[in-house]
mmCIF file of N, CA and C in Angstrom:
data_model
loop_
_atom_site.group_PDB
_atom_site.id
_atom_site.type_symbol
_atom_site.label_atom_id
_atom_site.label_comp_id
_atom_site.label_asym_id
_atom_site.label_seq_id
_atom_site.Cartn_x
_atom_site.Cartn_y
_atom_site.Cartn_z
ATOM 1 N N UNK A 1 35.422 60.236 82.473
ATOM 2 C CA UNK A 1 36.428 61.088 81.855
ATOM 3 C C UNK A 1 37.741 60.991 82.630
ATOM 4 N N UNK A 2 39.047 60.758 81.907
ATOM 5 C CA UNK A 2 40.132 60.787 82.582
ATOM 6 C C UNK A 2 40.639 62.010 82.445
ATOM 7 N N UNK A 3 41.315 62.612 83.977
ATOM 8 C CA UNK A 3 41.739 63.741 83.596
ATOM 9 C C UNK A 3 43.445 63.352 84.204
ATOM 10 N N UNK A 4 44.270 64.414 83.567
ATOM 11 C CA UNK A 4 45.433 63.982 83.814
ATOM 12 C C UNK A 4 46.313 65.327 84.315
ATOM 13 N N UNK A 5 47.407 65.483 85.626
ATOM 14 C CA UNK A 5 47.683 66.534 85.796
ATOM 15 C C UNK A 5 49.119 66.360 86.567
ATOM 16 N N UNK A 6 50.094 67.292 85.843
ATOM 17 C CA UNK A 6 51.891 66.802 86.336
ATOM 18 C C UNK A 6 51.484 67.968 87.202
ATOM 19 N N UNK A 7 53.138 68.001 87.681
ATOM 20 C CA UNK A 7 53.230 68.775 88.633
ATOM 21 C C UNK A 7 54.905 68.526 89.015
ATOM 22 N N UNK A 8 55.853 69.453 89.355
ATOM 23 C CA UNK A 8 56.920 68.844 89.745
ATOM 24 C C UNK A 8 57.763 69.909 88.746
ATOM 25 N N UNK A 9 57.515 70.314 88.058
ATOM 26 C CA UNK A 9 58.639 71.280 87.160
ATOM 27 C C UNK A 9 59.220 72.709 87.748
ATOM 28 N N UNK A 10 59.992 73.150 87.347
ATOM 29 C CA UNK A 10 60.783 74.582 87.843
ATOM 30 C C UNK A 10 61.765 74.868 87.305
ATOM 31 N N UNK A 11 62.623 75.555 87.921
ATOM 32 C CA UNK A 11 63.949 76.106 87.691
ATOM 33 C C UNK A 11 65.000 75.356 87.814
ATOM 34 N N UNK A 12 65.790 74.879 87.497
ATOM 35 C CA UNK A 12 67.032 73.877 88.001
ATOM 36 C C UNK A 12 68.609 74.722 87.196
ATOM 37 N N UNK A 13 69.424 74.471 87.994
ATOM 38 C CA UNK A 13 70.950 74.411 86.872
ATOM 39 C C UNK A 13 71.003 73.430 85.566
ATOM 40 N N UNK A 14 72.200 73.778 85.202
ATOM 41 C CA UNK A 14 72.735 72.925 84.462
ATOM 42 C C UNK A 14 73.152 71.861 85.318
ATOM 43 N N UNK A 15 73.068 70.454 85.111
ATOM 44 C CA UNK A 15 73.777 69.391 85.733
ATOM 45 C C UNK A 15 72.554 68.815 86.684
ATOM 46 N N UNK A 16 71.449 69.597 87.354
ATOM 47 C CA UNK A 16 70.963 69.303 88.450
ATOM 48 C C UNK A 16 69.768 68.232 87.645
ATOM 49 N N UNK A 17 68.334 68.306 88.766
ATOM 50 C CA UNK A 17 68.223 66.856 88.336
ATOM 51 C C UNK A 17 66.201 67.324 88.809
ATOM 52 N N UNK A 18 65.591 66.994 88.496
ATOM 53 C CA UNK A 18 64.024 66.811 88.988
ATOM 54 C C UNK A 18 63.102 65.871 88.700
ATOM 55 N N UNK A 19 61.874 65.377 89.405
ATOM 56 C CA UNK A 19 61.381 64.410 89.396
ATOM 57 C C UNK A 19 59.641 64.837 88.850
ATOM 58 N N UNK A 20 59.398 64.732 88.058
ATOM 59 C CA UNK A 20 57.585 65.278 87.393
ATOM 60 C C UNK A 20 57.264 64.073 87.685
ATOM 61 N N UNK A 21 55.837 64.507 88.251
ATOM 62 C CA UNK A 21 55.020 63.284 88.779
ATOM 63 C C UNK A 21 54.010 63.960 88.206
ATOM 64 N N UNK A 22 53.328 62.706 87.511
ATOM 65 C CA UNK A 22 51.682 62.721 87.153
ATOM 66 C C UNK A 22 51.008 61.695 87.663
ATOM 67 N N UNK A 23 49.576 62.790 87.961
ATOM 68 C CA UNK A 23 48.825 61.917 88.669
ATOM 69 C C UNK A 23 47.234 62.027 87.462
ATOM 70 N N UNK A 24 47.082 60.591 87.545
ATOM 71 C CA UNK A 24 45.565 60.484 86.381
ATOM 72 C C UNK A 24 44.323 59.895 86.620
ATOM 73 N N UNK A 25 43.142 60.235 87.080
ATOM 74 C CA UNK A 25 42.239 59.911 87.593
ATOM 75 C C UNK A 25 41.400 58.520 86.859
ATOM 76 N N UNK A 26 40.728 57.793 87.283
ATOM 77 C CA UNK A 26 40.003 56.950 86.287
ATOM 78 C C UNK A 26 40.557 55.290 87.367
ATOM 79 N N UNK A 27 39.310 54.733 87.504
ATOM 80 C CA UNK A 27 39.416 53.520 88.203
ATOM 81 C C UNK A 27 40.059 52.455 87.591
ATOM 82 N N UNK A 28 40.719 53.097 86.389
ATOM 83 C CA UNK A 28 41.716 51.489 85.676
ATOM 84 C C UNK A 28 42.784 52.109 85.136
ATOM 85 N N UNK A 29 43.130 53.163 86.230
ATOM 86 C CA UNK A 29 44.919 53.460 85.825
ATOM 87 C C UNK A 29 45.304 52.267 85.502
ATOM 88 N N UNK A 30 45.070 51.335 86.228
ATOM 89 C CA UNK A 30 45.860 50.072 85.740
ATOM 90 C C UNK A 30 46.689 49.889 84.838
ATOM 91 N N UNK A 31 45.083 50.364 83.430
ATOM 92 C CA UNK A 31 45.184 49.577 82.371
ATOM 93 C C UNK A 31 45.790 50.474 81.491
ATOM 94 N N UNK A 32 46.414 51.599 81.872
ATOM 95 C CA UNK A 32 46.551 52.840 81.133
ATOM 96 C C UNK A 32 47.727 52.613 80.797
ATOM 97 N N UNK A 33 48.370 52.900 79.343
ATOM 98 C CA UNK A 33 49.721 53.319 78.710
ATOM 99 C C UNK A 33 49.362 54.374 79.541
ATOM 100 N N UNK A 34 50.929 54.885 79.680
ATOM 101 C CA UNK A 34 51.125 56.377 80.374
ATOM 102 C C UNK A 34 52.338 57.254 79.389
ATOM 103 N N UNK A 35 52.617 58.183 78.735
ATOM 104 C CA UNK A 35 53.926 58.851 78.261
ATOM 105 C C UNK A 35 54.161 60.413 78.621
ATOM 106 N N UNK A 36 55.643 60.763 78.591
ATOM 107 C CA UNK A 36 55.722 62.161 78.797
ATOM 108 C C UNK A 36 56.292 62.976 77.617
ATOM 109 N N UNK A 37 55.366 63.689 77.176
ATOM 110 C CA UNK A 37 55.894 64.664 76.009
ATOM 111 C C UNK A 37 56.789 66.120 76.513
ATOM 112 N N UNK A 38 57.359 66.617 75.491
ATOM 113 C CA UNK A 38 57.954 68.113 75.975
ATOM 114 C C UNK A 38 57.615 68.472 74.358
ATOM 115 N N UNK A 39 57.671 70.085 74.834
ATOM 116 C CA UNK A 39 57.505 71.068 73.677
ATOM 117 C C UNK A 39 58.308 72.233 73.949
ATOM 118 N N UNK A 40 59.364 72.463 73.502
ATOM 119 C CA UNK A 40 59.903 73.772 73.416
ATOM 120 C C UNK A 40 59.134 74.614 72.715
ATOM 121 N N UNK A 41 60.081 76.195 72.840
ATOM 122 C CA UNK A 41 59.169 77.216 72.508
ATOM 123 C C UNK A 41 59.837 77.450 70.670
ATOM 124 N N UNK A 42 58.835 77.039 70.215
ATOM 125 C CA UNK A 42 58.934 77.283 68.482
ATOM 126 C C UNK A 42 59.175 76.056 67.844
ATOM 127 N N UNK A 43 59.205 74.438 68.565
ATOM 128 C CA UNK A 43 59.325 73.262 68.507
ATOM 129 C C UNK A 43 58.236 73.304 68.406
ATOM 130 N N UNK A 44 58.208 71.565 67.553
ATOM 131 C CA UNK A 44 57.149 70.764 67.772
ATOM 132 C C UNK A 44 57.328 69.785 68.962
ATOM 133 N N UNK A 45 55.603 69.339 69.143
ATOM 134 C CA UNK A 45 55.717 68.673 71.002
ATOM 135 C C UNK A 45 56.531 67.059 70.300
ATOM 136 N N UNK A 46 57.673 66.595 71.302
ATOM 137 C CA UNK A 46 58.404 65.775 70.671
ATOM 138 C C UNK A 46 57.837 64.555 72.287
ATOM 139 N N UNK A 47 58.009 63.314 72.007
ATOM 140 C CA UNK A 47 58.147 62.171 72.470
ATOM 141 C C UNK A 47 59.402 62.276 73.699
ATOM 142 N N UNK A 48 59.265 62.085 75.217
ATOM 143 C CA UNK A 48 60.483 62.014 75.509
ATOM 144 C C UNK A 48 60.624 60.520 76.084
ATOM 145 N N UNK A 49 59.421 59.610 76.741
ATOM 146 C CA UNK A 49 59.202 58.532 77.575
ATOM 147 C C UNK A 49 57.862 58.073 77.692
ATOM 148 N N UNK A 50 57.852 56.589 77.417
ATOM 149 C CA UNK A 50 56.771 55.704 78.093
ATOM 150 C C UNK A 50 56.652 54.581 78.680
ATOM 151 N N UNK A 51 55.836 54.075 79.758
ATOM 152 C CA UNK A 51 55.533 53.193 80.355
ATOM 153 C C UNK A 51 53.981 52.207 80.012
ATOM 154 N N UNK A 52 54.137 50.973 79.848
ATOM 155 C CA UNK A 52 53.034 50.542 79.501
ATOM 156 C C UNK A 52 52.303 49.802 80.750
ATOM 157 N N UNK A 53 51.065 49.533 80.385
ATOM 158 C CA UNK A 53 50.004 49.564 81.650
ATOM 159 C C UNK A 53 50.671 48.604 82.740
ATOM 160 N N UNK A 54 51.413 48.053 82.874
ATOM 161 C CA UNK A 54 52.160 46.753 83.612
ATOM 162 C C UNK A 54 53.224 47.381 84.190
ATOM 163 N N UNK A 55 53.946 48.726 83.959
ATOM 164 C CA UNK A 55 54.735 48.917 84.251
ATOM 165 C C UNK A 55 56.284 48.403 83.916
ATOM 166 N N UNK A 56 56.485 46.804 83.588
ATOM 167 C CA UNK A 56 57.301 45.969 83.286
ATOM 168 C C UNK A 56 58.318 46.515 81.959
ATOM 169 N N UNK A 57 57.289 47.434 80.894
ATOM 170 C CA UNK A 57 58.252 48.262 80.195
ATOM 171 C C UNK A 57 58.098 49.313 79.462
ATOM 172 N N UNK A 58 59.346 50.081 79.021
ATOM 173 C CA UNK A 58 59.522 50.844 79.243
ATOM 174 C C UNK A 58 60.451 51.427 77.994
ATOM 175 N N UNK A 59 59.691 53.264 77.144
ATOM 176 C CA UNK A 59 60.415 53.115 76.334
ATOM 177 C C UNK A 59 61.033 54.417 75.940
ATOM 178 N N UNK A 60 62.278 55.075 76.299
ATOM 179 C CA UNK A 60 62.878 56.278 76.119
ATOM 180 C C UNK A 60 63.742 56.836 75.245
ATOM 181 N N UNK A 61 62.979 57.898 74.414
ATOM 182 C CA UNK A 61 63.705 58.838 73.578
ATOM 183 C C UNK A 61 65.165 58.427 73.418
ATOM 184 N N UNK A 62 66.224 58.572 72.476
ATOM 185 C CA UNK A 62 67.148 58.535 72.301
ATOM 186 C C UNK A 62 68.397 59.386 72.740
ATOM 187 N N UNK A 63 67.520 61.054 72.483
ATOM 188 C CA UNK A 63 67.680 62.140 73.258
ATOM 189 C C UNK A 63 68.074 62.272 74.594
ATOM 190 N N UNK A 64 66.884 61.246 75.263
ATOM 191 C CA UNK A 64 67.254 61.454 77.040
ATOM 192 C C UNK A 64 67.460 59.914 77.331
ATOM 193 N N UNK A 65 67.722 59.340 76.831
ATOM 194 C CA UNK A 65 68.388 57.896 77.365
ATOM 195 C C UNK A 65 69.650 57.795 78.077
ATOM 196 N N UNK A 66 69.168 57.597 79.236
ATOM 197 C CA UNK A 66 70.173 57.126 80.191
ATOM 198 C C UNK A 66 70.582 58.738 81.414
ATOM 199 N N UNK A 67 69.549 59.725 80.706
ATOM 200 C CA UNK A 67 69.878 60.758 81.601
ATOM 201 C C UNK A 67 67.942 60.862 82.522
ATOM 202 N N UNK A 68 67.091 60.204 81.498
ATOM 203 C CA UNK A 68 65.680 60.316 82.069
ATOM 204 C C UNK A 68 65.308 59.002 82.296
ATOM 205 N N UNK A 69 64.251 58.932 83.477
ATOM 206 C CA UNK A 69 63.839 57.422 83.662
ATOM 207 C C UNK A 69 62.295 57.810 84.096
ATOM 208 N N UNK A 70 61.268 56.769 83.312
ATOM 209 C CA UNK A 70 60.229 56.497 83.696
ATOM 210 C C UNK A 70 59.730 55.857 84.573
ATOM 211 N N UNK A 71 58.843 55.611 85.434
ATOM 212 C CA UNK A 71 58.051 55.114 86.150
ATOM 213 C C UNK A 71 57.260 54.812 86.797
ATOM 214 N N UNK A 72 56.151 54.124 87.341
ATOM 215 C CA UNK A 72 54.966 54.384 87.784
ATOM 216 C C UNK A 72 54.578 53.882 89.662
ATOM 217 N N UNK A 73 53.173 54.161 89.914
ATOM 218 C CA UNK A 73 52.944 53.695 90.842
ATOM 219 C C UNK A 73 51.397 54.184 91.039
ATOM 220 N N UNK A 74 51.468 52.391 90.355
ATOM 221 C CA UNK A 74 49.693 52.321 89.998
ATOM 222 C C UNK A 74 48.998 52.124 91.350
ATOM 223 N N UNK A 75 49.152 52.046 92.398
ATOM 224 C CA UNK A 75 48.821 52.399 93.800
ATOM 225 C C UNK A 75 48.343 53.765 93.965
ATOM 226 N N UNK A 76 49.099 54.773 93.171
ATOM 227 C CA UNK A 76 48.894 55.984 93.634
ATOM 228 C C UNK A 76 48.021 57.108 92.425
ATOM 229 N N UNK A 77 48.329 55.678 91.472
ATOM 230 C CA UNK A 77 47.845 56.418 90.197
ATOM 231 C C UNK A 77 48.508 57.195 89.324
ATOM 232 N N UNK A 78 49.716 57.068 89.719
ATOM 233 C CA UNK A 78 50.795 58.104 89.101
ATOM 234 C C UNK A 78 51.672 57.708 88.827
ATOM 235 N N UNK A 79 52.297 58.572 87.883
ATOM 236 C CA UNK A 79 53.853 58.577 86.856
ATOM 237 C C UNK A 79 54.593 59.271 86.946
ATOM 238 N N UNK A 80 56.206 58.630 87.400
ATOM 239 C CA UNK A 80 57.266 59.680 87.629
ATOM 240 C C UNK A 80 58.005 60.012 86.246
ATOM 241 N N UNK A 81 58.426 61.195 86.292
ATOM 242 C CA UNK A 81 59.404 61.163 84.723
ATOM 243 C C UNK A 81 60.762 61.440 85.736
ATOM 244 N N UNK A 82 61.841 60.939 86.261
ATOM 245 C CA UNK A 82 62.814 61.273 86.729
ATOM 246 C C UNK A 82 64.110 62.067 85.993
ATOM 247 N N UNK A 83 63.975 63.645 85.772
ATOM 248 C CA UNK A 83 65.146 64.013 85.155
ATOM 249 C C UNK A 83 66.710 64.622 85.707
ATOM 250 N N UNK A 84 67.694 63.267 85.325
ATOM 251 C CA UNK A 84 68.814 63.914 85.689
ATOM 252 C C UNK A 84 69.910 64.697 84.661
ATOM 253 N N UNK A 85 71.024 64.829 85.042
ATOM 254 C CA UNK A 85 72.188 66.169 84.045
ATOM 255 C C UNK A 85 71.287 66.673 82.911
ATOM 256 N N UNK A 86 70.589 67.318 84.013
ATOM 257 C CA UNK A 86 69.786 68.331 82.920
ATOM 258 C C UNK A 86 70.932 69.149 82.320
ATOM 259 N N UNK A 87 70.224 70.020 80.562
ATOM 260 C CA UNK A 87 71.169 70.537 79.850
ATOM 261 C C UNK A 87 69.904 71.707 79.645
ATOM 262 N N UNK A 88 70.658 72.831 78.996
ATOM 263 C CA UNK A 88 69.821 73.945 78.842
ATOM 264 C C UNK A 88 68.784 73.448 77.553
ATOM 265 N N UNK A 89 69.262 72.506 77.170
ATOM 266 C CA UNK A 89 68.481 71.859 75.884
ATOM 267 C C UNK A 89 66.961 71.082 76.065
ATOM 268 N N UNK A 90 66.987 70.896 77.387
ATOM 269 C CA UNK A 90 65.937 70.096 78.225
ATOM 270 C C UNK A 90 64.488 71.297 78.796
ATOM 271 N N UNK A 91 64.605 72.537 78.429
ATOM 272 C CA UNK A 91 64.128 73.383 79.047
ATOM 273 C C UNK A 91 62.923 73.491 77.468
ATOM 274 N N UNK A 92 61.538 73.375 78.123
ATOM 275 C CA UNK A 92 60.506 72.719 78.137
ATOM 276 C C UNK A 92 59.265 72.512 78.571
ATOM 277 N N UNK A 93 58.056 72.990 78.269
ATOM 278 C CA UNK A 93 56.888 72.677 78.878
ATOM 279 C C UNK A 93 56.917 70.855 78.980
ATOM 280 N N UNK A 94 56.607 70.089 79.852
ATOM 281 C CA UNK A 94 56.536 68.709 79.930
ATOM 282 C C UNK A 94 54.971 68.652 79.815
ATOM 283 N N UNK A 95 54.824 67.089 79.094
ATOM 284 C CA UNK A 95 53.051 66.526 79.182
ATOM 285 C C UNK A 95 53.326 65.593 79.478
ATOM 286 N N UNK A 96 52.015 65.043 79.810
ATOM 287 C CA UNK A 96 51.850 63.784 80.545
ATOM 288 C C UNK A 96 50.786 63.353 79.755
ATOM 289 N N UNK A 97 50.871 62.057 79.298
ATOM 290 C CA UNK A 97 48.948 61.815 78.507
ATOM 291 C C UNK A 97 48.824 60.363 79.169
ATOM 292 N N UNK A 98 48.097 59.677 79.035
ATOM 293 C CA UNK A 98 47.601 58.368 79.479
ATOM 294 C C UNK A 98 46.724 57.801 78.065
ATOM 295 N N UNK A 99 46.999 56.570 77.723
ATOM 296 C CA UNK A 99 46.609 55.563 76.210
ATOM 297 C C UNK A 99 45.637 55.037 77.422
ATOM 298 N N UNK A 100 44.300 54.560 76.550
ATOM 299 C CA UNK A 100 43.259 53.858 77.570
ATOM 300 C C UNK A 100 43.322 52.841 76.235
ATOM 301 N N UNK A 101 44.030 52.630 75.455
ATOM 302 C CA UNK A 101 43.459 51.579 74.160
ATOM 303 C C UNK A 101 44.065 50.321 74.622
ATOM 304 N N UNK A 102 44.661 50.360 75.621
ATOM 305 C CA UNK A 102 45.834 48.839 76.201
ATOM 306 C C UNK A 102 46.346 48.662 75.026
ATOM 307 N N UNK A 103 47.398 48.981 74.754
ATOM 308 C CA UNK A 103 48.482 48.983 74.013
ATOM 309 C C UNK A 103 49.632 47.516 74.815
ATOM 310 N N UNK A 104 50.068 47.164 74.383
ATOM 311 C CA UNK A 104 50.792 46.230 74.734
ATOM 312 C C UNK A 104 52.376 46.019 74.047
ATOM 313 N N UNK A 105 52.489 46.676 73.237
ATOM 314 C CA UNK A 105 53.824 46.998 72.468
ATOM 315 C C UNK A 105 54.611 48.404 73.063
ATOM 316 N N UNK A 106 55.146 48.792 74.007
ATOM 317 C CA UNK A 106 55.057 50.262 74.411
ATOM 318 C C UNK A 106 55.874 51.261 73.502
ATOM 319 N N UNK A 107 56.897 50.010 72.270
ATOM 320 C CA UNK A 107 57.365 50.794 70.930
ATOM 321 C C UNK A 107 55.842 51.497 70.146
ATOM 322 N N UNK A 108 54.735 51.441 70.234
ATOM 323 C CA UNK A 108 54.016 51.850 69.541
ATOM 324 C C UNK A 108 53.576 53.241 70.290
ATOM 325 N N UNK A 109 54.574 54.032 71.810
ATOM 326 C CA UNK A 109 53.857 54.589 72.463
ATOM 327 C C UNK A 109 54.721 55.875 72.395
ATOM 328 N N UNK A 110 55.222 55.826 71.068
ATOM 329 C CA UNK A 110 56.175 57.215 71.181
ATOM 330 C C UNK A 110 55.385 58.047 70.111
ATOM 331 N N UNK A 111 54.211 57.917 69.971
ATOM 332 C CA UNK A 111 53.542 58.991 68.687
ATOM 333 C C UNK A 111 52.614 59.899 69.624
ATOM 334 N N UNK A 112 52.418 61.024 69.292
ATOM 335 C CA UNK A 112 51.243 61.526 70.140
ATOM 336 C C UNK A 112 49.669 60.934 69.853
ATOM 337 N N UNK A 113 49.429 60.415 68.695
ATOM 338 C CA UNK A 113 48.522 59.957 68.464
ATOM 339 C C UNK A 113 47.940 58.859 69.381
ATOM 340 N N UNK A 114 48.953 57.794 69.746
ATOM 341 C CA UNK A 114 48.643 56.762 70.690
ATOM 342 C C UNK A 114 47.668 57.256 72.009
ATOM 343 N N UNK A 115 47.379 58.236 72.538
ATOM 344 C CA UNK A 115 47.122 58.773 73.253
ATOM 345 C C UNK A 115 45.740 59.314 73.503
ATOM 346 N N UNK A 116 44.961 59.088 74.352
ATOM 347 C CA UNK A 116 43.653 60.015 74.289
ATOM 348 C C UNK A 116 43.617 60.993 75.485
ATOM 349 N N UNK A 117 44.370 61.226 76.578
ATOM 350 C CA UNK A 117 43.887 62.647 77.365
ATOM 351 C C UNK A 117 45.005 63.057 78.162
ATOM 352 N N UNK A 118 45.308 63.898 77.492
ATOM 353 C CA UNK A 118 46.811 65.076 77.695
ATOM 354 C C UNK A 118 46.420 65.972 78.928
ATOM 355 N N UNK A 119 47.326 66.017 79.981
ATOM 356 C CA UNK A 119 47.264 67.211 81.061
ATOM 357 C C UNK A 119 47.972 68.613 80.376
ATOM 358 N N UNK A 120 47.517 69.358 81.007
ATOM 359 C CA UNK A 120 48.032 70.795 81.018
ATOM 360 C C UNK A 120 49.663 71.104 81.048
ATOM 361 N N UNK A 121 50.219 70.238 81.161
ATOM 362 C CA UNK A 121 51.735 70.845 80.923
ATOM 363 C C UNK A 121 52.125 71.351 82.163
ATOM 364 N N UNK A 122 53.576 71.448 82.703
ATOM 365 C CA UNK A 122 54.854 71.529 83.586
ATOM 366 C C UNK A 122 55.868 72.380 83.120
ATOM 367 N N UNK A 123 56.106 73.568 83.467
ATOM 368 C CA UNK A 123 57.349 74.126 82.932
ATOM 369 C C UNK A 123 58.582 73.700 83.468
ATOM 370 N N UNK A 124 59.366 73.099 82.734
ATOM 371 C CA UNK A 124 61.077 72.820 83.286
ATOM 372 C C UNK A 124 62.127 74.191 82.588
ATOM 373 N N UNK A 125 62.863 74.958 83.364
ATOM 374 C CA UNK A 125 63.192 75.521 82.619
ATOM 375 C C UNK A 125 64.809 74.786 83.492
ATOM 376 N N UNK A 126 65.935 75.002 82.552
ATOM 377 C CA UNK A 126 67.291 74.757 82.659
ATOM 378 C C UNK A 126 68.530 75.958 82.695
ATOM 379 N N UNK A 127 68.559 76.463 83.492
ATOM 380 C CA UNK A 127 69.697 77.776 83.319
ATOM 381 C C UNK A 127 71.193 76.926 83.171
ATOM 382 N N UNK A 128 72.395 77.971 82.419
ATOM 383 C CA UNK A 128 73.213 77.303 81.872
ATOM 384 C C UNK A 128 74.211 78.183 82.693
#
């Protein structure tokens, strides 16, 4: 069973910046798609970033492009979501899930469906 669990969320300003790290158990992180979802409160859970099992690429929301960056470190087993000029708009439970299907297209890794085992969620909240 893979279990999956972020960690890294809080309070920040407007403008400031934080780093969610997930960490996912299972002897072939390797091989794992990895993505990070958010869900606001009265939203649906939306797509923000993914990384495919190689690390090599990489595929981000439109929304947070160029303000969020993905990345991994299959050494450690874990996935950074790096968020900078946060906006009060960014404020958010974050997920983390891991694809065990080896996906190899990582455009196919922005659905929640792609996915088989979601952690518990990260609160980011953004004051303005």
């Amino acid at each position: 069973q893979v279990q999956v669990e972020e960690s890294g969320g809080g309070l920040v300003q407007a403008g400031g910046s934080l780093r969610l790290s997930c960490a996912a158990s299972g002897r072939t992180f390797g091989r794992y798609g990895m993505g990070w979802f958010r869900q606001a409160p009265g939203k649906e859970r939306e797509f923000v970033a993914a990384i495919d099992w190689s690390g090599g690429s990489t595929y981000v929301a439109d929304s947070v492009k160029g303000r969020f960056t993905i990345s991994r470190d299959s050494a450690k087993n874990t996935v950074y979501l790096r968020l900078n000029s946060l906006k009060p708009e960014d404020t958010a439970v974050y997920y983390c899930a891991a694809s065990i299907r080896f996906i190899t297209d990582v455009q196919r890794m922005g659905v929640r469906s792609a996915y088989d085992h979601w952690g518990q969620g990260t609160q980011v909240t953004v004051s303005s």
